[in-house]
């Protein structure tokens, strides 16, 4: 939504529906025009609690009840809300607000009888992983462990997955000396990393399995992962080309149904982003879209 030239919310929903295979959406705050446009479409939805609202929702159960009433009950089940992401890549002192806000939102959903229909979670970046190699040694950093341990245990208790934003692109451009482009784009023809009995041909699997390992170490062996963002920029920076973006996203779509070497469960995955957004910072940030603002595809892709 960070563009001044984007289609109307209703037209965006029609674009989703015209591309068979796009069955779900993520929005980063409860935008009423989008929610209205989604009514009756059966498009599944991750809806975020904006980071700026974490404080009030963490400290007030009545604020959480109001949030759920206004943004969930007002639209559900006509809008297929599947997950509520309580914060996105929260950092610093605000991390202490994530779990209390999650608990208050969950309690409000329970009061409305919706706790089994809509899952409560939070979306994290892979910066929470302190040790990632080999994947079986994956562990949260000491900083992240201070809040992720209790969050993972709570997710285990309520039967919800962790939402994770996973970007091999950033790992690759930051470590070109040790990571090949083929490994990042799912195009390696052979095993690159062997970790016990698990063999890795792509960086995405290695990152996801490091996160699974980190959760296991803090009591979350039964917590699933939903990939709440992944993608590759098509312009504006290092290795950001239409060809690389097309390869990464098409290979991602073709791959995630198989799961990872550690867990063969299909990974529900959300590609970032629908559009190139001209109000983002210049460079790669403006070029993650699958579509241009005029609704034409940036490159051909099959969502099935």
Short mmCIF file of C-alpha atoms in Angstrom, two decimals:
data_model
loop_
_atom_site.label_atom_id
_atom_site.label_comp_id
_atom_site.label_asym_id
_atom_site.label_seq_id
_atom_site.Cartn_x
_atom_site.Cartn_y
_atom_site.Cartn_z
CA UNK A 1 0.00 0.00 0.00
CA UNK A 2 3.05 2.30 0.10
CA UNK A 3 2.48 3.87 -3.28
CA UNK A 4 0.55 6.90 -4.56
CA UNK A 5 -0.30 5.27 -7.90
CA UNK A 6 -1.77 1.92 -6.84
CA UNK A 7 -5.15 0.49 -7.91
CA UNK A 8 -8.18 0.82 -5.63
CA UNK A 9 -8.54 -1.79 -2.89
CA UNK A 10 -11.49 -3.32 -4.76
CA UNK A 11 -9.43 -3.57 -7.98
CA UNK A 12 -6.56 -5.20 -6.07
CA UNK A 13 -8.93 -7.88 -4.78
CA UNK A 14 -10.17 -8.45 -8.36
CA UNK A 15 -6.55 -8.82 -9.48
CA UNK A 16 -6.05 -11.49 -6.81
CA UNK A 17 -9.15 -13.31 -8.01
CA UNK A 18 -8.09 -13.14 -11.68
CA UNK A 19 -4.79 -14.88 -10.91
CA UNK A 20 -5.70 -18.47 -10.10
CA UNK A 21 -3.56 -19.70 -7.27
CA UNK A 22 -3.39 -16.49 -5.24
CA UNK A 23 -5.58 -17.67 -2.40
CA UNK A 24 -4.39 -15.51 0.50
CA UNK A 25 -3.31 -11.97 1.40
CA UNK A 26 -1.43 -10.23 4.15
CA UNK A 27 -2.19 -6.68 5.25
CA UNK A 28 -0.09 -4.80 7.79
CA UNK A 29 -2.95 -3.05 9.55
CA UNK A 30 -6.72 -3.53 9.55
CA UNK A 31 -7.54 -1.33 6.57
CA UNK A 32 -11.32 -1.00 6.36
CA UNK A 33 -11.51 -0.48 2.57
CA UNK A 34 -9.47 -3.66 2.02
CA UNK A 35 -11.54 -5.65 4.51
CA UNK A 36 -14.75 -4.47 2.84
CA UNK A 37 -13.40 -5.46 -0.59
CA UNK A 38 -12.48 -8.93 0.72
CA UNK A 39 -16.00 -9.76 1.92
CA UNK A 40 -17.32 -12.97 0.41
CA UNK A 41 -14.15 -13.69 -1.60
CA UNK A 42 -12.82 -16.56 0.54
CA UNK A 43 -9.32 -15.05 0.23
CA UNK A 44 -7.55 -16.09 3.44
CA UNK A 45 -6.05 -13.23 5.41
CA UNK A 46 -3.14 -12.51 7.72
CA UNK A 47 -4.04 -9.23 9.42
CA UNK A 48 -1.40 -7.41 11.44
CA UNK A 49 -1.70 -5.41 14.60
CA UNK A 50 0.41 -2.38 13.70
CA UNK A 51 3.55 -2.14 15.86
CA UNK A 52 2.43 1.29 17.07
CA UNK A 53 -0.60 -0.32 18.75
CA UNK A 54 1.31 -2.95 20.71
CA UNK A 55 1.63 -0.81 23.84
CA UNK A 56 -2.08 -0.13 24.26
CA UNK A 57 -3.07 -3.72 23.48
CA UNK A 58 -0.42 -5.11 25.85
CA UNK A 59 -1.55 -2.96 28.75
CA UNK A 60 -5.33 -3.03 28.29
CA UNK A 61 -7.60 -6.02 27.79
CA UNK A 62 -10.45 -3.65 26.97
CA UNK A 63 -8.36 -2.05 24.19
CA UNK A 64 -7.76 -5.55 22.81
CA UNK A 65 -11.48 -6.36 23.03
CA UNK A 66 -12.27 -3.15 21.11
CA UNK A 67 -9.64 -3.97 18.49
CA UNK A 68 -11.12 -7.43 17.96
CA UNK A 69 -14.69 -6.07 17.88
CA UNK A 70 -13.90 -3.34 15.33
CA UNK A 71 -11.48 -5.21 13.10
CA UNK A 72 -12.38 -8.88 13.41
CA UNK A 73 -15.96 -9.36 14.53
CA UNK A 74 -17.15 -6.57 12.23
CA UNK A 75 -15.93 -8.57 9.20
CA UNK A 76 -15.59 -12.24 10.16
CA UNK A 77 -16.65 -14.74 8.77
CA UNK A 78 -17.49 -12.82 5.58
CA UNK A 79 -13.77 -12.04 5.48
CA UNK A 80 -11.71 -15.22 5.96
CA UNK A 81 -9.32 -13.94 8.64
CA UNK A 82 -6.90 -16.78 9.37
CA UNK A 83 -4.13 -15.24 11.47
CA UNK A 84 -3.62 -12.11 13.49
CA UNK A 85 0.04 -11.09 13.48
CA UNK A 86 0.60 -9.17 16.70
CA UNK A 87 3.48 -6.99 15.51
CA UNK A 88 5.87 -7.36 12.59
CA UNK A 89 9.63 -7.67 13.17
CA UNK A 90 9.34 -5.87 16.50
CA UNK A 91 12.69 -4.71 17.91
CA UNK A 92 14.17 -3.03 20.98
CA UNK A 93 12.20 -2.50 24.18
CA UNK A 94 8.92 -3.05 22.32
CA UNK A 95 9.65 -6.79 22.22
CA UNK A 96 8.45 -7.00 25.82
CA UNK A 97 4.97 -5.92 24.64
CA UNK A 98 4.49 -8.71 22.08
CA UNK A 99 3.42 -11.53 24.41
CA UNK A 100 1.07 -9.49 26.64
CA UNK A 101 -0.58 -8.07 23.51
CA UNK A 102 -0.90 -11.57 22.00
CA UNK A 103 -2.50 -12.83 25.21
CA UNK A 104 -4.99 -9.97 25.33
CA UNK A 105 -5.94 -10.44 21.67
CA UNK A 106 -6.32 -14.19 22.22
CA UNK A 107 -8.50 -13.56 25.26
CA UNK A 108 -10.68 -11.16 23.25
CA UNK A 109 -11.04 -13.75 20.48
CA UNK A 110 -11.94 -16.38 23.09
CA UNK A 111 -14.65 -14.13 24.51
CA UNK A 112 -16.05 -13.86 20.98
CA UNK A 113 -15.83 -17.65 20.50
CA UNK A 114 -13.27 -17.26 17.71
CA UNK A 115 -10.11 -18.64 19.36
CA UNK A 116 -10.28 -21.89 17.38
CA UNK A 117 -11.02 -20.20 14.04
CA UNK A 118 -8.41 -17.44 14.06
CA UNK A 119 -4.83 -18.05 15.19
CA UNK A 120 -2.83 -15.42 17.09
CA UNK A 121 0.89 -15.09 16.43
CA UNK A 122 3.63 -12.54 15.72
CA UNK A 123 5.85 -12.11 12.65
CA UNK A 124 9.61 -12.23 13.18
CA UNK A 125 12.60 -11.64 10.95
CA UNK A 126 15.35 -14.24 10.83
CA UNK A 127 17.51 -11.78 12.78
CA UNK A 128 16.12 -13.56 15.88
CA UNK A 129 18.37 -16.52 14.99
CA UNK A 130 21.81 -16.16 16.57
CA UNK A 131 23.26 -19.46 15.34
CA UNK A 132 22.07 -20.72 11.96
CA UNK A 133 24.80 -23.08 10.72
CA UNK A 134 24.44 -25.95 10.43
CA UNK A 135 20.61 -25.83 10.60
CA UNK A 136 20.45 -28.46 13.37
CA UNK A 137 22.45 -26.09 15.60
CA UNK A 138 19.94 -23.27 15.01
CA UNK A 139 19.37 -21.21 18.18
CA UNK A 140 17.91 -17.84 19.08
CA UNK A 141 20.38 -15.06 19.83
CA UNK A 142 20.73 -14.23 23.53
CA UNK A 143 18.81 -10.99 22.92
CA UNK A 144 15.96 -12.69 21.08
CA UNK A 145 15.86 -15.63 23.46
CA UNK A 146 14.77 -13.30 26.27
CA UNK A 147 11.38 -12.79 24.60
CA UNK A 148 11.16 -15.54 21.95
CA UNK A 149 11.31 -18.36 24.51
CA UNK A 150 8.06 -17.32 26.17
CA UNK A 151 6.42 -16.47 22.83
CA UNK A 152 7.26 -19.90 21.36
CA UNK A 153 6.00 -21.66 24.49
CA UNK A 154 2.76 -19.67 24.30
CA UNK A 155 2.31 -20.56 20.61
CA UNK A 156 2.80 -24.21 21.60
CA UNK A 157 0.13 -23.84 24.27
CA UNK A 158 -2.48 -22.23 21.97
CA UNK A 159 -1.66 -24.37 18.92
CA UNK A 160 -0.57 -21.51 16.66
CA UNK A 161 2.38 -21.29 14.24
CA UNK A 162 5.17 -18.74 14.30
CA UNK A 163 5.06 -16.32 11.37
CA UNK A 164 8.51 -15.81 9.85
CA UNK A 165 9.80 -13.38 7.23
CA UNK A 166 12.50 -15.34 5.37
CA UNK A 167 14.75 -13.63 2.80
CA UNK A 168 17.64 -15.62 1.30
CA UNK A 169 18.29 -12.49 -0.80
CA UNK A 170 19.70 -10.56 2.17
CA UNK A 171 21.76 -13.52 3.39
CA UNK A 172 23.21 -13.89 -0.10
CA UNK A 173 24.11 -10.24 -0.77
CA UNK A 174 25.63 -9.99 2.71
CA UNK A 175 27.74 -13.15 2.36
CA UNK A 176 28.62 -13.57 -1.31
CA UNK A 177 31.99 -15.02 -0.37
CA UNK A 178 30.38 -18.07 1.21
CA UNK A 179 26.92 -18.29 -0.42
CA UNK A 180 26.43 -18.97 -4.13
CA UNK A 181 23.63 -17.39 -6.16
CA UNK A 182 22.44 -20.86 -7.21
CA UNK A 183 22.05 -21.86 -3.55
CA UNK A 184 19.98 -18.72 -2.91
CA UNK A 185 17.78 -19.09 -6.03
CA UNK A 186 16.92 -22.82 -5.60
CA UNK A 187 18.94 -23.56 -8.76
CA UNK A 188 21.84 -25.55 -7.28
CA UNK A 189 22.09 -28.92 -9.02
CA UNK A 190 23.51 -30.75 -6.01
CA UNK A 191 23.73 -30.77 -2.21
CA UNK A 192 25.52 -27.72 -0.82
CA UNK A 193 25.23 -28.35 2.92
CA UNK A 194 25.10 -31.75 4.63
CA UNK A 195 23.85 -31.69 8.21
CA UNK A 196 23.68 -35.19 9.64
CA UNK A 197 21.11 -37.05 7.54
CA UNK A 198 19.67 -33.81 6.12
CA UNK A 199 20.95 -32.46 2.82
CA UNK A 200 20.39 -28.90 1.65
CA UNK A 201 20.26 -27.73 -1.96
CA UNK A 202 18.86 -24.27 -1.16
CA UNK A 203 19.35 -21.55 1.41
CA UNK A 204 15.64 -21.12 2.11
CA UNK A 205 15.36 -24.63 3.60
CA UNK A 206 18.50 -24.11 5.67
CA UNK A 207 17.14 -20.88 7.18
CA UNK A 208 13.70 -22.35 7.93
CA UNK A 209 15.22 -25.47 9.52
CA UNK A 210 17.53 -23.33 11.67
CA UNK A 211 14.38 -21.61 12.95
CA UNK A 212 12.69 -24.96 13.63
CA UNK A 213 15.80 -26.01 15.57
CA UNK A 214 15.81 -22.77 17.56
CA UNK A 215 12.17 -23.32 18.54
CA UNK A 216 12.83 -26.94 19.53
CA UNK A 217 15.53 -25.80 21.93
CA UNK A 218 13.08 -23.60 23.87
CA UNK A 219 10.17 -26.04 24.05
CA UNK A 220 8.50 -25.42 20.68
CA UNK A 221 9.02 -28.72 18.90
CA UNK A 222 5.31 -28.82 18.03
CA UNK A 223 5.14 -25.22 16.74
CA UNK A 224 4.75 -24.85 12.99
CA UNK A 225 6.06 -22.09 10.75
CA UNK A 226 4.14 -19.96 8.27
CA UNK A 227 6.35 -17.96 5.88
CA UNK A 228 4.69 -14.57 6.26
CA UNK A 229 7.06 -12.88 3.78
CA UNK A 230 9.59 -14.01 1.23
CA UNK A 231 10.65 -12.60 -2.11
CA UNK A 232 13.42 -11.16 -4.27
CA UNK A 233 13.72 -7.62 -5.68
CA UNK A 234 13.67 -7.16 -9.47
CA UNK A 235 15.63 -3.88 -9.65
CA UNK A 236 17.42 -1.25 -7.60
CA UNK A 237 20.37 -3.10 -6.11
CA UNK A 238 22.88 -5.93 -5.95
CA UNK A 239 21.65 -9.04 -7.84
CA UNK A 240 18.19 -7.46 -8.06
CA UNK A 241 17.15 -8.39 -11.59
CA UNK A 242 13.88 -9.45 -13.20
CA UNK A 243 15.46 -12.81 -14.04
CA UNK A 244 16.61 -13.50 -10.46
CA UNK A 245 13.29 -12.36 -8.97
CA UNK A 246 11.33 -14.53 -11.40
CA UNK A 247 13.53 -17.55 -10.67
CA UNK A 248 13.40 -17.13 -6.91
CA UNK A 249 9.65 -16.61 -6.61
CA UNK A 250 8.69 -19.30 -9.14
CA UNK A 251 11.05 -21.80 -7.52
CA UNK A 252 9.74 -20.82 -4.09
CA UNK A 253 6.15 -21.48 -5.20
CA UNK A 254 7.15 -24.82 -6.71
CA UNK A 255 9.14 -25.84 -3.64
CA UNK A 256 7.23 -24.95 -0.47
CA UNK A 257 4.63 -27.68 -0.84
CA UNK A 258 7.38 -30.20 -0.13
CA UNK A 259 8.42 -28.68 3.19
CA UNK A 260 12.07 -28.80 4.31
CA UNK A 261 14.58 -31.61 4.98
CA UNK A 262 13.78 -31.36 8.69
CA UNK A 263 9.98 -31.24 8.33
CA UNK A 264 8.15 -32.43 5.25
CA UNK A 265 5.03 -30.45 6.17
CA UNK A 266 3.96 -28.06 3.39
CA UNK A 267 4.86 -24.47 4.22
CA UNK A 268 2.10 -21.90 3.83
CA UNK A 269 3.96 -19.03 2.18
CA UNK A 270 3.25 -15.37 1.39
CA UNK A 271 5.26 -13.60 -1.31
CA UNK A 272 6.32 -10.03 -0.66
CA UNK A 273 4.97 -8.04 -2.39
CA UNK A 274 1.98 -7.58 -4.65
CA UNK A 275 3.14 -4.24 -6.14
CA UNK A 276 6.22 -2.14 -6.69
CA UNK A 277 5.73 0.73 -4.22
CA UNK A 278 7.04 4.18 -5.13
CA UNK A 279 6.72 5.66 -1.64
CA UNK A 280 9.26 3.26 -0.17
CA UNK A 281 12.95 4.19 0.09
CA UNK A 282 14.57 4.40 -3.36
CA UNK A 283 16.44 1.28 -4.48
CA UNK A 284 15.45 -2.33 -3.89
CA UNK A 285 12.68 -1.33 -1.44
CA UNK A 286 10.62 -0.01 -4.36
CA UNK A 287 11.04 -3.16 -6.44
CA UNK A 288 9.69 -6.24 -4.65
CA UNK A 289 6.40 -6.32 -6.53
CA UNK A 290 5.01 -9.12 -8.64
CA UNK A 291 2.94 -6.45 -10.41
CA UNK A 292 3.42 -2.88 -11.56
CA UNK A 293 0.88 -0.33 -10.29
CA UNK A 294 -0.90 -0.60 -13.67
CA UNK A 295 -1.63 -4.27 -12.76
CA UNK A 296 0.72 -5.67 -15.42
CA UNK A 297 3.05 -8.43 -14.17
CA UNK A 298 6.70 -7.50 -13.62
CA UNK A 299 7.52 -11.02 -14.91
CA UNK A 300 5.55 -14.11 -15.76
CA UNK A 301 4.77 -16.40 -12.85
CA UNK A 302 2.41 -19.27 -12.13
CA UNK A 303 0.87 -19.26 -8.66
CA UNK A 304 -0.40 -22.83 -8.89
#
